[in-house]
PDB file of C-alpha atoms in Angstrom:
ATOM      1  CA  HIS E 329       0.000   0.000   0.000  1.00 87.00           C
ATOM      2  CA  PHE E 330       1.608   3.264  -1.131  1.00 90.00           C
ATOM      3  CA  THR E 331       1.105   6.124   1.238  1.00 86.00           C
ATOM      4  CA  GLY E 332       2.511   9.516   2.208  1.00 79.00           C
ATOM      5  CA  GLY E 333       2.106  12.306   3.115  1.00 79.00           C
ATOM      6  CA  GLU E 334       0.737  12.552  -0.384  1.00 92.00           C
ATOM      7  CA  PRO E 335       2.486  10.120  -2.746  1.00 92.00           C
ATOM      8  CA  LEU E 336       1.310  11.887  -5.910  1.00 95.00           C
ATOM      9  CA  LEU E 337       3.045  15.146  -5.067  1.00 93.00           C
ATOM     10  CA  ARG E 338       6.001  13.457  -6.788  1.00 91.00           C
ATOM     11  CA  PRO E 339       4.409  11.150  -9.366  1.00 93.00           C
ATOM     12  CA  GLY E 340       7.747  10.333 -10.987  1.00 92.00           C
ATOM     13  CA  LYS E 341       9.030   8.979  -7.667  1.00 89.00           C
ATOM     14  CA  LEU E 342       5.826   7.008  -7.147  1.00 92.00           C
ATOM     15  CA  PHE E 343       6.090   5.293 -10.527  1.00 93.00           C
ATOM     16  CA  GLU E 344       9.764   4.569  -9.834  1.00 90.00           C
ATOM     17  CA  LEU E 345       8.695   2.799  -6.643  1.00 89.00           C
ATOM     18  CA  LEU E 346       5.912   0.925  -8.443  1.00 90.00           C
ATOM     19  CA  ASN E 347       8.440  -0.312 -10.988  1.00 89.00           C
ATOM     20  CA  ALA E 348      10.718  -1.427  -8.143  1.00 85.00           C
ATOM     21  CA  VAL E 349       7.910  -3.425  -6.525  1.00 84.00           C
ATOM     22  CA  GLU E 350       6.401  -5.013  -9.635  1.00 78.00           C
ATOM     23  CA  PRO E 351       8.927  -7.851 -10.206  1.00 78.00           C
ATOM     24  CA  TYR E 352       8.600  -9.089  -6.622  1.00 72.00           C
ATOM     25  CA  HIS E 353       4.903  -8.735  -5.898  1.00 72.00           C
ATOM     26  CA  ASP E 354       1.866 -10.470  -7.367  1.00 74.00           C
ATOM     27  CA  GLY E 355      -0.725  -9.317  -4.840  1.00 77.00           C
ATOM     28  CA  SER E 356      -2.900  -6.245  -4.532  1.00 85.00           C
ATOM     29  CA  ILE E 357      -1.300  -2.781  -4.701  1.00 90.00           C
ATOM     30  CA  GLY E 358      -3.177   0.093  -3.083  1.00 92.00           C
ATOM     31  CA  LEU E 359      -2.635   3.842  -2.950  1.00 94.00           C
ATOM     32  CA  ALA E 360      -3.744   6.450  -0.407  1.00 94.00           C
ATOM     33  CA  THR E 361      -4.230   9.953  -1.813  1.00 97.00           C
ATOM     34  CA  ASN E 362      -6.120  13.175  -1.153  1.00 96.00           C
ATOM     35  CA  GLY E 363      -7.176  13.514  -4.803  1.00 97.00           C
ATOM     36  CA  PHE E 364      -5.657  16.957  -5.356  1.00 97.00           C
ATOM     37  CA  TRP E 365      -4.733  15.831  -8.881  1.00 97.00           C
ATOM     38  CA  GLY E 366      -8.376  15.836 -10.027  1.00 97.00           C
ATOM     39  CA  GLY E 367      -8.322  19.491 -11.040  1.00 96.00           C
ATOM     40  CA  SER E 368     -10.287  18.619 -14.173  1.00 97.00           C
ATOM     41  CA  SER E 369     -12.066  15.538 -15.475  1.00 97.00           C
ATOM     42  CA  ALA E 370      -9.340  15.040 -18.083  1.00 98.00           C
ATOM     43  CA  GLU E 371      -6.532  15.272 -15.514  1.00 97.00           C
ATOM     44  CA  ALA E 372      -8.299  12.838 -13.216  1.00 98.00           C
ATOM     45  CA  LYS E 373      -8.941  10.347 -16.019  1.00 97.00           C
ATOM     46  CA  LYS E 374      -5.285  10.443 -17.105  1.00 97.00           C
ATOM     47  CA  MET E 375      -3.966   9.934 -13.577  1.00 97.00           C
ATOM     48  CA  VAL E 376      -6.255   7.002 -12.827  1.00 97.00           C
ATOM     49  CA  GLY E 377      -5.244   5.412 -16.125  1.00 96.00           C
ATOM     50  CA  ASP E 378      -1.553   5.898 -15.369  1.00 96.00           C
ATOM     51  CA  LEU E 379      -2.005   4.343 -11.922  1.00 96.00           C
ATOM     52  CA  LEU E 380      -3.799   1.326 -13.347  1.00 94.00           C
ATOM     53  CA  ARG E 381      -1.064   0.782 -15.910  1.00 93.00           C
ATOM     54  CA  GLY E 382       1.488   1.121 -13.094  1.00 92.00           C
ATOM     55  CA  GLY E 383      -0.096  -1.807 -11.250  1.00 92.00           C
ATOM     56  CA  VAL E 384      -2.314  -0.002  -8.718  1.00 94.00           C
ATOM     57  CA  ASP E 385      -5.631  -1.801  -8.324  1.00 91.00           C
ATOM     58  CA  GLY E 386      -7.087   0.004  -5.313  1.00 93.00           C
ATOM     59  CA  ILE E 387      -7.240   3.692  -4.367  1.00 96.00           C
ATOM     60  CA  SER E 388      -8.237   5.274  -1.050  1.00 95.00           C
ATOM     61  CA  LEU E 389      -9.426   8.870  -1.412  1.00 97.00           C
ATOM     62  CA  SER E 390      -9.441  11.107   1.666  1.00 96.00           C
ATOM     63  CA  ILE E 391     -12.369  13.483   2.026  1.00 96.00           C
ATOM     64  CA  ASP E 392     -13.283  15.300   5.227  1.00 96.00           C
ATOM     65  CA  VAL E 393     -13.239  18.762   6.765  1.00 95.00           C
ATOM     66  CA  PHE E 394      -9.520  18.461   7.496  1.00 93.00           C
ATOM     67  CA  HIS E 395      -8.327  17.567   3.989  1.00 94.00           C
ATOM     68  CA  GLN E 396     -10.767  19.952   2.326  1.00 95.00           C
ATOM     69  CA  GLN E 397      -9.067  22.893   4.015  1.00 94.00           C
ATOM     70  CA  THR E 398      -6.445  22.626   1.249  1.00 94.00           C
ATOM     71  CA  VAL E 399      -7.884  20.294  -1.403  1.00 97.00           C
ATOM     72  CA  PRO E 400     -10.906  21.481  -3.424  1.00 97.00           C
ATOM     73  CA  PHE E 401     -13.999  19.291  -3.112  1.00 97.00           C
ATOM     74  CA  GLU E 402     -14.401  19.219  -6.896  1.00 98.00           C
ATOM     75  CA  ALA E 403     -10.899  17.781  -7.319  1.00 98.00           C
ATOM     76  CA  VAL E 404     -11.776  14.802  -5.131  1.00 98.00           C
ATOM     77  CA  ARG E 405     -15.109  14.442  -6.899  1.00 98.00           C
ATOM     78  CA  ASN E 406     -13.377  14.342 -10.299  1.00 98.00           C
ATOM     79  CA  ALA E 407     -10.916  11.766  -8.987  1.00 98.00           C
ATOM     80  CA  ALA E 408     -13.742   9.588  -7.649  1.00 98.00           C
ATOM     81  CA  LEU E 409     -15.707   9.831 -10.903  1.00 98.00           C
ATOM     82  CA  ALA E 410     -12.606   8.784 -12.870  1.00 98.00           C
ATOM     83  CA  ILE E 411     -12.152   5.790 -10.564  1.00 97.00           C
ATOM     84  CA  SER E 412     -15.808   4.842 -11.030  1.00 97.00           C
ATOM     85  CA  ALA E 413     -15.544   5.179 -14.823  1.00 96.00           C
ATOM     86  CA  GLU E 414     -12.737   2.608 -14.795  1.00 95.00           C
ATOM     87  CA  GLY E 415     -14.961   0.118 -12.964  1.00 94.00           C
ATOM     88  CA  MET E 416     -12.843   0.264  -9.802  1.00 92.00           C
ATOM     89  CA  SER E 417     -15.494   1.373  -7.294  1.00 92.00           C
ATOM     90  CA  ASP E 418     -15.642  -1.985  -5.514  1.00 90.00           C
ATOM     91  CA  ARG E 419     -11.861  -1.992  -4.987  1.00 89.00           C
ATOM     92  CA  CYS E 420     -11.546   1.554  -3.667  1.00 95.00           C
ATOM     93  CA  TRP E 421     -12.557   3.519  -0.599  1.00 95.00           C
ATOM     94  CA  LEU E 422     -13.572   7.023   0.389  1.00 97.00           C
ATOM     95  CA  ILE E 423     -11.909   7.732   3.737  1.00 95.00           C
ATOM     96  CA  THR E 424     -13.507  10.309   5.994  1.00 95.00           C
ATOM     97  CA  SER E 425     -11.729  10.863   9.310  1.00 92.00           C
ATOM     98  CA  LEU E 426     -14.080  11.660  12.170  1.00 93.00           C
ATOM     99  CA  LEU E 427     -13.360  13.332  15.475  1.00 90.00           C
ATOM    100  CA  PRO E 428     -13.970  11.317  18.642  1.00 85.00           C
ATOM    101  CA  ASP E 429     -17.332  12.236  20.166  1.00 85.00           C
ATOM    102  CA  ASP E 430     -15.707  13.833  23.209  1.00 80.00           C
ATOM    103  CA  GLN E 431     -13.839  16.433  21.156  1.00 83.00           C
ATOM    104  CA  LYS E 432     -14.885  20.069  20.815  1.00 83.00           C
ATOM    105  CA  ASP E 433     -17.199  20.696  17.832  1.00 89.00           C
ATOM    106  CA  ALA E 434     -17.092  16.988  16.924  1.00 91.00           C
ATOM    107  CA  GLU E 435     -20.790  16.746  16.049  1.00 93.00           C
ATOM    108  CA  GLY E 436     -20.793  19.681  13.634  1.00 95.00           C
ATOM    109  CA  LEU E 437     -17.467  18.870  11.967  1.00 95.00           C
ATOM    110  CA  ASN E 438     -18.296  15.198  11.596  1.00 95.00           C
ATOM    111  CA  HIS E 439     -21.659  16.083  10.075  1.00 97.00           C
ATOM    112  CA  LYS E 440     -19.939  18.198   7.396  1.00 97.00           C
ATOM    113  CA  SER E 441     -17.481  15.390   6.619  1.00 97.00           C
ATOM    114  CA  LEU E 442     -20.253  12.818   6.343  1.00 97.00           C
ATOM    115  CA  GLU E 443     -22.308  15.075   4.061  1.00 97.00           C
ATOM    116  CA  MET E 444     -19.381  15.517   1.663  1.00 97.00           C
ATOM    117  CA  VAL E 445     -18.449  11.863   1.517  1.00 97.00           C
ATOM    118  CA  ALA E 446     -22.089  10.759   1.146  1.00 98.00           C
ATOM    119  CA  GLU E 447     -22.494  12.988  -1.914  1.00 97.00           C
ATOM    120  CA  ILE E 448     -19.480  11.496  -3.695  1.00 97.00           C
ATOM    121  CA  SER E 449     -20.276   7.931  -2.638  1.00 97.00           C
ATOM    122  CA  GLY E 450     -23.812   8.343  -3.933  1.00 97.00           C
ATOM    123  CA  GLU E 451     -22.518   9.446  -7.334  1.00 97.00           C
ATOM    124  CA  THR E 452     -19.811   6.820  -7.703  1.00 97.00           C
ATOM    125  CA  GLY E 453     -20.762   3.784  -5.637  1.00 96.00           C
ATOM    126  CA  ILE E 454     -17.390   3.881  -3.856  1.00 97.00           C
ATOM    127  CA  PRO E 455     -17.823   2.615  -0.274  1.00 96.00           C
ATOM    128  CA  VAL E 456     -17.018   4.764   2.744  1.00 96.00           C
ATOM    129  CA  ALA E 457     -14.645   4.052   5.646  1.00 94.00           C
ATOM    130  CA  LYS E 458     -14.924   6.186   8.783  1.00 93.00           C
ATOM    131  CA  PRO E 459     -11.749   5.935  10.883  1.00 89.00           C
ATOM    132  CA  GLU E 460     -11.412   8.015  14.007  1.00 86.00           C
ATOM    133  CA  VAL E 461      -8.792  10.754  14.116  1.00 83.00           C
ATOM    134  CA  ARG E 462      -6.003   9.381  16.297  1.00 73.00           C
ATOM    135  CA  SER E 463      -3.985  11.561  18.620  1.00 66.00           C
ATOM    136  CA  ILE E 464      -0.658  10.903  16.910  1.00 64.00           C
ATOM    137  CA  GLY E 465       1.473  13.123  14.685  1.00 63.00           C
ATOM    138  CA  ARG E 466      -0.550  16.030  13.313  1.00 66.00           C
ATOM    139  CA  GLY E 467      -3.666  14.286  14.569  1.00 66.00           C
ATOM    140  CA  SER E 468      -2.554  15.093  18.116  1.00 62.00           C
ATOM    141  CA  GLU E 469      -3.249  18.756  17.308  1.00 64.00           C
ATOM    142  CA  ILE E 470      -6.838  17.839  16.374  1.00 67.00           C
ATOM    143  CA  ALA E 471      -7.813  15.055  18.778  1.00 64.00           C
ATOM    144  CA  LYS E 472      -6.653  16.430  22.113  1.00 61.00           C
ATOM    145  CA  THR E 473      -5.490  13.969  24.721  1.00 57.00           C
ATOM    146  CA  GLU E 474      -7.655  13.523  27.794  1.00 60.00           C
ATOM    147  CA  GLU E 475      -6.233  12.513  31.132  1.00 57.00           C
ATOM    148  CA  SER E 476      -6.124   8.718  31.102  1.00 65.00           C
ATOM    149  CA  GLY E 477      -2.811   7.734  32.686  1.00 79.00           C
ATOM    150  CA  ILE E 478      -0.523   5.140  31.110  1.00 87.00           C
ATOM    151  CA  PRO E 479      -2.428   2.690  28.852  1.00 82.00           C
ATOM    152  CA  MET E 480      -1.143  -0.883  29.137  1.00 82.00           C
ATOM    153  CA  GLY E 481      -3.109  -2.667  26.416  1.00 79.00           C
ATOM    154  CA  PRO E 482      -1.734  -4.441  23.325  1.00 76.00           C
ATOM    155  CA  CYS E 483      -0.873  -2.798  20.032  1.00 71.00           C
ATOM    156  CA  ARG E 484      -4.443  -2.901  18.732  1.00 59.00           C
ATOM    157  CA  ASP E 485      -4.148  -0.414  15.891  1.00 51.00           C
ATOM    158  CA  LEU E 486      -1.019  -2.045  14.478  1.00 50.00           C
ATOM    159  CA  ALA E 487      -2.567  -5.510  14.634  1.00 44.00           C
ATOM    160  CA  CYS E 488      -5.750  -4.252  12.979  1.00 49.00           C
ATOM    161  CA  CYS E 489      -3.845  -2.613  10.141  1.00 49.00           C
ATOM    162  CA  LEU E 490      -1.920  -5.827   9.619  1.00 42.00           C
ATOM    163  CA  GLY E 491      -5.041  -7.940   9.248  1.00 40.00           C
ATOM    164  CA  GLU E 492      -5.336  -8.988  12.902  1.00 46.00           C
ATOM    165  CA  THR E 493      -2.033 -10.834  12.688  1.00 53.00           C
ATOM    166  CA  GLY E 494       0.344  -8.595  14.632  1.00 60.00           C
ATOM    167  CA  PRO E 495       3.983  -7.782  13.902  1.00 62.00           C
ATOM    168  CA  PHE E 496       5.148 -11.382  13.388  1.00 64.00           C
ATOM    169  CA  ASN E 497       2.984 -12.137  10.366  1.00 68.00           C
ATOM    170  CA  PRO E 498       2.013  -8.919   8.555  1.00 71.00           C
ATOM    171  CA  ARG E 499      -0.474  -9.237   5.701  1.00 73.00           C
ATOM    172  CA  MET E 500       0.210  -5.762   4.378  1.00 79.00           C
ATOM    173  CA  VAL E 501       3.026  -3.226   4.301  1.00 84.00           C
ATOM    174  CA  TRP E 502       3.053   0.454   3.371  1.00 87.00           C
ATOM    175  CA  ILE E 503       5.599   2.096   1.097  1.00 90.00           C
ATOM    176  CA  ASP E 504       6.133   5.831   1.519  1.00 90.00           C
ATOM    177  CA  PRO E 505       7.528   8.330  -1.047  1.00 87.00           C
ATOM    178  CA  PRO E 506      11.205   7.821  -0.004  1.00 88.00           C
ATOM    179  CA  GLY E 507      10.764   4.055  -0.480  1.00 91.00           C
ATOM    180  CA  ASN E 508      10.618   3.018   3.181  1.00 93.00           C
ATOM    181  CA  VAL E 509       8.741  -0.239   3.764  1.00 92.00           C
ATOM    182  CA  LEU E 510       6.562   0.381   6.822  1.00 90.00           C
ATOM    183  CA  ILE E 511       4.525  -1.922   9.042  1.00 87.00           C
ATOM    184  CA  CYS E 512       3.023   1.114  10.752  1.00 85.00           C
ATOM    185  CA  TYR E 513       3.419   4.796   9.989  1.00 84.00           C
ATOM    186  CA  GLY E 514       6.895   5.717  11.166  1.00 90.00           C
ATOM    187  CA  ILE E 515       8.136   2.128  11.683  1.00 92.00           C
ATOM    188  CA  SER E 516      10.372   0.961   8.832  1.00 94.00           C
ATOM    189  CA  ILE E 517      11.568  -2.582   8.115  1.00 93.00           C
ATOM    190  CA  GLY E 518      13.641  -1.693   5.044  1.00 94.00           C
ATOM    191  CA  ALA E 519      13.865   0.437   1.895  1.00 93.00           C
ATOM    192  CA  ILE E 520      13.036  -0.781  -1.607  1.00 89.00           C
ATOM    193  CA  LEU E 521      15.389   1.635  -3.344  1.00 85.00           C
ATOM    194  CA  LYS E 522      18.228  -0.020  -1.431  1.00 89.00           C
ATOM    195  CA  ASP E 523      17.096  -3.668  -1.461  1.00 90.00           C
ATOM    196  CA  SER E 524      14.365  -5.512  -3.338  1.00 87.00           C
ATOM    197  CA  LEU E 525      10.957  -5.791  -1.709  1.00 85.00           C
ATOM    198  CA  GLN E 526      11.387  -9.561  -1.698  1.00 86.00           C
ATOM    199  CA  TYR E 527      14.644  -9.247   0.246  1.00 91.00           C
ATOM    200  CA  VAL E 528      13.064  -6.860   2.766  1.00 91.00           C
ATOM    201  CA  LEU E 529      10.184  -9.260   3.402  1.00 86.00           C
ATOM    202  CA  ASP E 530      12.348 -12.398   3.451  1.00 89.00           C
ATOM    203  CA  THR E 531      14.768 -10.960   6.010  1.00 92.00           C
ATOM    204  CA  TYR E 532      12.113  -9.351   8.218  1.00 91.00           C
ATOM    205  CA  ASN E 533      12.532 -10.563  11.802  1.00 91.00           C
ATOM    206  CA  PRO E 534      11.051  -8.386  14.567  1.00 89.00           C
ATOM    207  CA  ARG E 535      12.998 -10.317  17.190  1.00 90.00           C
ATOM    208  CA  LEU E 536      16.237  -8.754  15.917  1.00 93.00           C
ATOM    209  CA  ASP E 537      15.014  -5.179  16.333  1.00 94.00           C
ATOM    210  CA  PRO E 538      14.855  -3.534  19.784  1.00 95.00           C
ATOM    211  CA  ILE E 539      11.795  -1.456  18.865  1.00 95.00           C
ATOM    212  CA  LEU E 540       9.748  -4.181  17.185  1.00 91.00           C
ATOM    213  CA  SER E 541      10.608  -6.865  19.714  1.00 92.00           C
ATOM    214  CA  ARG E 542       9.324  -4.714  22.570  1.00 92.00           C
ATOM    215  CA  LEU E 543       6.175  -3.831  20.656  1.00 88.00           C
ATOM    216  CA  ALA E 544       5.577  -7.512  19.960  1.00 85.00           C
ATOM    217  CA  ASP E 545       6.145  -8.614  23.562  1.00 87.00           C
ATOM    218  CA  ARG E 546       4.607  -5.813  25.627  1.00 89.00           C
ATOM    219  CA  GLY E 547       2.877  -3.469  23.208  1.00 88.00           C
ATOM    220  CA  PRO E 548       3.234   0.322  23.434  1.00 91.00           C
ATOM    221  CA  PHE E 549       3.814   0.092  27.188  1.00 93.00           C
ATOM    222  CA  GLY E 550       6.999  -1.870  26.452  1.00 94.00           C
ATOM    223  CA  LEU E 551       8.256   1.019  24.298  1.00 95.00           C
ATOM    224  CA  TYR E 552       7.300   3.490  27.007  1.00 96.00           C
ATOM    225  CA  GLU E 553       9.331   1.509  29.552  1.00 96.00           C
ATOM    226  CA  PHE E 554      12.265   1.362  27.124  1.00 97.00           C
ATOM    227  CA  ALA E 555      12.180   5.116  26.506  1.00 97.00           C
ATOM    228  CA  THR E 556      12.027   5.922  30.229  1.00 97.00           C
ATOM    229  CA  GLU E 557      14.822   3.460  31.056  1.00 96.00           C
ATOM    230  CA  LEU E 558      17.054   5.174  28.503  1.00 96.00           C
ATOM    231  CA  GLY E 559      16.189   8.595  29.901  1.00 96.00           C
ATOM    232  CA  ARG E 560      14.512   9.651  26.655  1.00 96.00           C
ATOM    233  CA  LEU E 561      11.050  10.100  28.154  1.00 95.00           C
ATOM    234  CA  THR E 562       9.961  11.446  31.520  1.00 93.00           C
ATOM    235  CA  PRO E 563       8.005   8.833  33.495  1.00 93.00           C
ATOM    236  CA  GLY E 564       4.329   9.493  34.070  1.00 89.00           C
ATOM    237  CA  GLY E 565       2.048  11.693  32.007  1.00 85.00           C
ATOM    238  CA  ASP E 566      -1.363  11.215  30.457  1.00 83.00           C
ATOM    239  CA  TYR E 567      -2.048   9.508  27.138  1.00 84.00           C
ATOM    240  CA  ARG E 568      -5.319   9.155  25.301  1.00 78.00           C
ATOM    241  CA  ASP E 569      -4.799   5.518  24.314  1.00 81.00           C
ATOM    242  CA  GLU E 570      -2.159   2.932  23.385  1.00 85.00           C
ATOM    243  CA  CYS E 571      -1.569   4.567  19.990  1.00 83.00           C
ATOM    244  CA  ASP E 572      -0.874   7.927  21.607  1.00 85.00           C
ATOM    245  CA  LEU E 573       1.530   6.300  24.088  1.00 89.00           C
ATOM    246  CA  CYS E 574       3.297   4.444  21.272  1.00 90.00           C
ATOM    247  CA  PHE E 575       3.748   7.608  19.211  1.00 90.00           C
ATOM    248  CA  HIS E 576       5.227   9.649  22.068  1.00 91.00           C
ATOM    249  CA  SER E 577       7.528   6.792  23.062  1.00 95.00           C
ATOM    250  CA  ARG E 578       8.729   6.355  19.475  1.00 95.00           C
ATOM    251  CA  ARG E 579       9.225  10.084  19.051  1.00 94.00           C
ATOM    252  CA  ALA E 580      11.421  10.103  22.164  1.00 96.00           C
ATOM    253  CA  LEU E 581      13.466   7.206  20.760  1.00 97.00           C
ATOM    254  CA  GLN E 582      13.674   8.330  17.123  1.00 96.00           C
ATOM    255  CA  SER E 583      17.083   9.985  17.195  1.00 95.00           C
ATOM    256  CA  GLN E 584      18.598   6.881  18.817  1.00 96.00           C
ATOM    257  CA  PHE E 585      16.955   4.394  16.427  1.00 97.00           C
ATOM    258  CA  PRO E 586      16.662   6.298  13.125  1.00 96.00           C
ATOM    259  CA  ASP E 587      16.899   3.195  10.913  1.00 95.00           C
ATOM    260  CA  THR E 588      13.693   1.754  12.352  1.00 96.00           C
ATOM    261  CA  LEU E 589      11.856   4.935  13.335  1.00 96.00           C
ATOM    262  CA  ARG E 590      11.660   6.651   9.972  1.00 94.00           C
ATOM    263  CA  PRO E 591      10.980   8.764   8.081  1.00 91.00           C
ATOM    264  CA  ALA E 592      11.965  11.445  10.570  1.00 91.00           C
ATOM    265  CA  VAL E 593       9.147  13.685   9.313  1.00 87.00           C
ATOM    266  CA  SER E 594       6.740  11.269  11.066  1.00 87.00           C
ATOM    267  CA  TYR E 595       8.141  12.525  14.372  1.00 88.00           C
ATOM    268  CA  PRO E 596       7.865  16.321  14.541  1.00 81.00           C
ATOM    269  CA  ASP E 597       9.932  17.914  17.311  1.00 77.00           C
ATOM    270  CA  SER E 598      11.849  14.657  17.947  1.00 66.00           C
TER     271      SER E 598
END
């Protein structure tokens, strides 16, 4: 699954990465994008065609009040219509990120997001996914952390993204614009512009990595303990959930483990 940031800001780099993956992968290839490239119907049609020829067979389009602050609604609509015209609706998603109910203005903002996505879904038949904004990265500026202490649960979000299998048997990986192979945003297991995708997957062993092994054994709390033991994170504090704890622990450790915790842009102020 190719992701970003926005992977189509540099389409030449994206197609370079697709070419690097193609010889070693015979499964599904997905792409996450905000649809900014749908400035006109013709532009959207050309891009969708180029992506199909490049091997992409599933596209996730983001549409909500957060993305539409910078991306015109009509651009996403054109992108969705081009996807539908290619007969891809059943292999694609419209992603609308919703605020948790306890957040300020959640009801009104979520209503606007749902109205926008319903309009495009109704026109195109593309199904809708409604993930909750998580308090990590830039999302931490939107979904504010409530006082909840130190969560001690397992790595639920990572396991869910990996098809309920956890870090030992991932069913899916992400590839970002620099070519990092990620099992979660900001956790790299290799780089396909350095080694082949097949090599990265064949040599993947979380037990050999101090970050992944702790995540596998004790979840985000294991990373929190590791960061505090190394003096990288002050003990205590309040975290919204396990994902929030994991992000802050990884951000504290990023400069010490840059090969695993990359790209660095995933960890602002680290």
